[in-house]
PDB file of C-alpha atoms in Angstrom:
ATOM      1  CA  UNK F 190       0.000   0.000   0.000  1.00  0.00           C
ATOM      2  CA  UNK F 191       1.451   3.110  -1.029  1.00  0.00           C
ATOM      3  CA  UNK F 192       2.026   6.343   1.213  1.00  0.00           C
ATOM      4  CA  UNK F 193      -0.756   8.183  -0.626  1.00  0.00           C
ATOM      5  CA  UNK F 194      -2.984   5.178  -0.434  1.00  0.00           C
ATOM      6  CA  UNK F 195      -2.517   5.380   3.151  1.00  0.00           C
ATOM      7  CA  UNK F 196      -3.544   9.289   3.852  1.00  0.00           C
ATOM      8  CA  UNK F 197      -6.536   8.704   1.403  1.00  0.00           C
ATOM      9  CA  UNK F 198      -7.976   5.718   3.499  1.00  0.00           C
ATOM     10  CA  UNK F 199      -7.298   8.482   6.881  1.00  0.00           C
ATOM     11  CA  UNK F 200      -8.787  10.879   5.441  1.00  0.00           C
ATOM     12  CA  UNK F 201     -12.122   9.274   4.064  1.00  0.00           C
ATOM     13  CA  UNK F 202     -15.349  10.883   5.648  1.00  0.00           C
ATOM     14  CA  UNK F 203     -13.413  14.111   6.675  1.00  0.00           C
ATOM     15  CA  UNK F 204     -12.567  15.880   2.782  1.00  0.00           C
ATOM     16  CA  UNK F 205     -13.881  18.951   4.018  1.00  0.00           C
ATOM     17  CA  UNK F 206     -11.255  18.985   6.808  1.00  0.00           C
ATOM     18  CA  UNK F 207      -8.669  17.964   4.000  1.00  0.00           C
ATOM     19  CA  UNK F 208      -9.330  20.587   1.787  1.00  0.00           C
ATOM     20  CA  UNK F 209      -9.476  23.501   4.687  1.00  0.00           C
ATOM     21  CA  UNK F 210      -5.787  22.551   5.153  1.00  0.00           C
ATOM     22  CA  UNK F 211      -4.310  22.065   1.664  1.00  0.00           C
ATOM     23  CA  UNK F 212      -5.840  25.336   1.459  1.00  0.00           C
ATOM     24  CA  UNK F 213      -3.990  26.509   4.449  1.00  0.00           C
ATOM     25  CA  UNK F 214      -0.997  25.180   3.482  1.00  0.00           C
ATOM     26  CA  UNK F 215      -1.133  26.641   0.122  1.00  0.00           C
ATOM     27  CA  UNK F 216      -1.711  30.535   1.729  1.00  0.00           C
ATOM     28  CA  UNK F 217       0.876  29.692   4.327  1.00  0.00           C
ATOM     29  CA  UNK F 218       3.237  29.025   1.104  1.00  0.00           C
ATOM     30  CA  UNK F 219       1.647  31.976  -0.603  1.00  0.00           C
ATOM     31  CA  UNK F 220       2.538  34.396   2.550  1.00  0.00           C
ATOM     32  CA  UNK F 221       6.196  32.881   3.157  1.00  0.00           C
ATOM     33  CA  UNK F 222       7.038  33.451  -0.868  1.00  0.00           C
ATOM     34  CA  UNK F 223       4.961  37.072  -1.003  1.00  0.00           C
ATOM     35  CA  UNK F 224       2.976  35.534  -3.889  1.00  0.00           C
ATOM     36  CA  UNK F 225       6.017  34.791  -5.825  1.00  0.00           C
ATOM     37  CA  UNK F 226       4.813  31.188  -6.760  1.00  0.00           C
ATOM     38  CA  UNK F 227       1.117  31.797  -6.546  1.00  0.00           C
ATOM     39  CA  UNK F 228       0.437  29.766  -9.633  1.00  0.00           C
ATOM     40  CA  UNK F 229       2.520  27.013  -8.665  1.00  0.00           C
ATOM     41  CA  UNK F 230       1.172  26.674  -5.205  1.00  0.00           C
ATOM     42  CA  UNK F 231      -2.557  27.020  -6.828  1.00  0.00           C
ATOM     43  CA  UNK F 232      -1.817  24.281  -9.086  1.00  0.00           C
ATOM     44  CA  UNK F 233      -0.379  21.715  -6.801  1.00  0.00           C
ATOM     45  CA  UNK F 234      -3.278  22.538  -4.439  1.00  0.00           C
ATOM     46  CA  UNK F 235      -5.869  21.711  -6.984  1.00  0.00           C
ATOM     47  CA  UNK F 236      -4.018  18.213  -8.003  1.00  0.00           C
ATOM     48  CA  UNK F 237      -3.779  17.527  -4.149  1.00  0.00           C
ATOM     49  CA  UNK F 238      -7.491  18.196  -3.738  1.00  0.00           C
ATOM     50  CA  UNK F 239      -8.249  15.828  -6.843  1.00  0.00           C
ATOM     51  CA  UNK F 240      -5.868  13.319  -5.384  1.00  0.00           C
ATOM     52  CA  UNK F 241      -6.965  12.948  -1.929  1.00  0.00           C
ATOM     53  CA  UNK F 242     -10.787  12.880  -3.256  1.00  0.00           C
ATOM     54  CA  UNK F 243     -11.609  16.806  -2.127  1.00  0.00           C
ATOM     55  CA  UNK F 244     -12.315  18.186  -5.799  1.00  0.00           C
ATOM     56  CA  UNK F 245      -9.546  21.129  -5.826  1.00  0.00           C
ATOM     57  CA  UNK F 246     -11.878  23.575  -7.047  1.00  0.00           C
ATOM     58  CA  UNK F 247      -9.894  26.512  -6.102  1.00  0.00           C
ATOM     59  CA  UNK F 248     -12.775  28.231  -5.987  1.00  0.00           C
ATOM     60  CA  UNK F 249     -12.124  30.444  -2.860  1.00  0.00           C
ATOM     61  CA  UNK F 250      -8.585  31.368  -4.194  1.00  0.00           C
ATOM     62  CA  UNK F 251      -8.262  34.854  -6.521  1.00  0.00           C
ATOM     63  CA  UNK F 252      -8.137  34.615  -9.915  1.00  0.00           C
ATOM     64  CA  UNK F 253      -4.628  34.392 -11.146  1.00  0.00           C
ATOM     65  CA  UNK F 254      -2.969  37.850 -12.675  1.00  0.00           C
TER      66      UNK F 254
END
């Protein structure tokens, strides 16, 4: 079973919870960088969300500019 197998079977049942801290993690990043690697950070949030089963809509982060 792989590490990401794993965190996926933790986290079943509690996505919402999962996707309030990739989200948090991702502004944390966004804060420590001043915004510097906004798109990068946006994109790996959405494929974490996608992986881990939360959807990665992004929709609560800005539109890139």
């Amino acid at each position: 079973m792989s590490m990401f197998d794993k965190i996926k079977a933790k986290l079943k049942g509690h996505e919402s919870q999962a996707q309030k801290g990739i989200d948090k993690g991702g502004d944390m990043l966004d804060d420590k960088t001043g915004g510097k690697y906004q798109r990068q950070v946006d994109t790996a949030q959405d494929k974490m969300g996608d992986e881990f089963g939360t959807g990665g809509t992004g929709e609560d982060r800005p539109p890139h500019s």
